[in-house]
CSV table of C-alpha atoms in Angstrom, one decimal:
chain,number,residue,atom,x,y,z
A,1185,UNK,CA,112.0,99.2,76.0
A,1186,UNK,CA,112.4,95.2,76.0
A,1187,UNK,CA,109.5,93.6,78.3
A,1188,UNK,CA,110.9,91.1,81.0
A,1189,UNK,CA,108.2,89.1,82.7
A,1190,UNK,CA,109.8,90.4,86.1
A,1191,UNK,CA,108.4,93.8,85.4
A,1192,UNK,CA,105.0,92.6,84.8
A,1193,UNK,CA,104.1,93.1,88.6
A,1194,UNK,CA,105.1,97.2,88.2
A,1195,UNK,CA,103.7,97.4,84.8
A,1196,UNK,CA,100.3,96.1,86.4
A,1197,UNK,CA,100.5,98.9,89.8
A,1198,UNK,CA,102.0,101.5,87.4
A,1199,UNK,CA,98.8,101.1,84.8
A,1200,UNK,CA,96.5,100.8,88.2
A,1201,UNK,CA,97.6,104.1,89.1
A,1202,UNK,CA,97.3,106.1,86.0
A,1203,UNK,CA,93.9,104.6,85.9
A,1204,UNK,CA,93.1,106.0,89.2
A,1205,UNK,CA,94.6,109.4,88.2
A,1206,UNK,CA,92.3,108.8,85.0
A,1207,UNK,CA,89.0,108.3,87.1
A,1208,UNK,CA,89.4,111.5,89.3
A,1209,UNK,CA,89.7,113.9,86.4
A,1210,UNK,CA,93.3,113.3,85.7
A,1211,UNK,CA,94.5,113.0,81.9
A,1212,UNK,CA,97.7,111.1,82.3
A,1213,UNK,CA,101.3,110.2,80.7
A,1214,UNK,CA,103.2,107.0,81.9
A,1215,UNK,CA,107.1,107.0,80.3
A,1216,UNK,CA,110.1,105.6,81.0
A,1217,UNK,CA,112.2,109.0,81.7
A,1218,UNK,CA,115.8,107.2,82.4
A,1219,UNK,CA,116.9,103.9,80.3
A,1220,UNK,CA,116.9,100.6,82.2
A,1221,UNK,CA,120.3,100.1,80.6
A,1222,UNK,CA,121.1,102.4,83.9
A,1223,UNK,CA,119.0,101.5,86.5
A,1224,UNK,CA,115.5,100.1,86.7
A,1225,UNK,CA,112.1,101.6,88.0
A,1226,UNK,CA,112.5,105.0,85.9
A,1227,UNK,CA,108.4,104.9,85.0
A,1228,UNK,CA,106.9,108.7,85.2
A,1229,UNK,CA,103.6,108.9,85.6
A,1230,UNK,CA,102.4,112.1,84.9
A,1231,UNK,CA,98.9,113.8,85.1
A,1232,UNK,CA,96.7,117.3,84.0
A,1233,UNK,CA,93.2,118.1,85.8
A,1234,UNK,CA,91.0,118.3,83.2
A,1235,UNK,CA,87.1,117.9,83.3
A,1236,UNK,CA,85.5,115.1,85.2
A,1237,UNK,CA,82.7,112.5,84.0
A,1238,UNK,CA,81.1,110.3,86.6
A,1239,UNK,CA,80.6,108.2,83.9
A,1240,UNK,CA,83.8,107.6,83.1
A,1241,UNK,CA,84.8,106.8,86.6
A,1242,UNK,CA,82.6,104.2,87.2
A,1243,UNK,CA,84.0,102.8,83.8
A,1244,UNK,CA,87.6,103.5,84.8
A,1245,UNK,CA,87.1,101.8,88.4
A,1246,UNK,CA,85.2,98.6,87.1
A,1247,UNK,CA,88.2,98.3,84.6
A,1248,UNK,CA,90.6,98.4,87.5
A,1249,UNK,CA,88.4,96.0,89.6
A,1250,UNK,CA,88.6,93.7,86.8
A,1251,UNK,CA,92.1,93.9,86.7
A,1252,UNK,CA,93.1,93.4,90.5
A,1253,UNK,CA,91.2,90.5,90.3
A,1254,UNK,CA,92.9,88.6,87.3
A,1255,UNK,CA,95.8,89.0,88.9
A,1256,UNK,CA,94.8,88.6,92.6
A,1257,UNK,CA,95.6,92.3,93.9
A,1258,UNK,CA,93.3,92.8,97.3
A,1259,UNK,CA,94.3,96.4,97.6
A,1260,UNK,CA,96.5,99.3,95.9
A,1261,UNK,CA,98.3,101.0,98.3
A,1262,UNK,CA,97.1,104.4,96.4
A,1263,UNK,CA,93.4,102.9,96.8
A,1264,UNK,CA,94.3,103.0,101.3
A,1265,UNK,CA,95.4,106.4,100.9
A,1266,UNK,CA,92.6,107.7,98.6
A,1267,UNK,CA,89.6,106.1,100.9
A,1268,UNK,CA,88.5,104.3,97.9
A,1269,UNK,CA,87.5,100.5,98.0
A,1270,UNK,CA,87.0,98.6,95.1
């Protein structure tokens, strides 16, 4: 897959919410499942419950904090609908 600096922004929310998935006991996948050649926003993310770490989450989420503030994020819609706030 070629990397156009247009799809920075959903590369960025995409990794945001695997990470998410990732903090709450998710072990996840993210893959392009149809080409761009065809049409564009074909990302999969993908996750299995497995065992939880508190430690890990406050890891994961400090990561993600770091991250929405490099790039000036104030909120992830998936952060509203979770009741989390970073």
């Amino acid at each position: 897959m070629a990397f156009y600096w247009k799809d920075k922004p959903r590369f960025i929310t995409d990794g945001i919410r695997a990470m998410i998935m990732e903090a709450y006991g998710y072990k996840t996948k993210v893959f392009e499942f149809i080409s761009t050649e065809h049409t564009p926003k074909n990302v999969m993310i993908t996750g299995r419950k497995v065992a939880e770490q508190k430690s890990s989450r406050e890891s994961i989420l400090d990561n993600i904090a770091k991250i929405k503030k490099l790039y000036g994020i104030k909120e992830h819609y998936l952060e509203r609908l979770l009741g989390i706030v970073l």
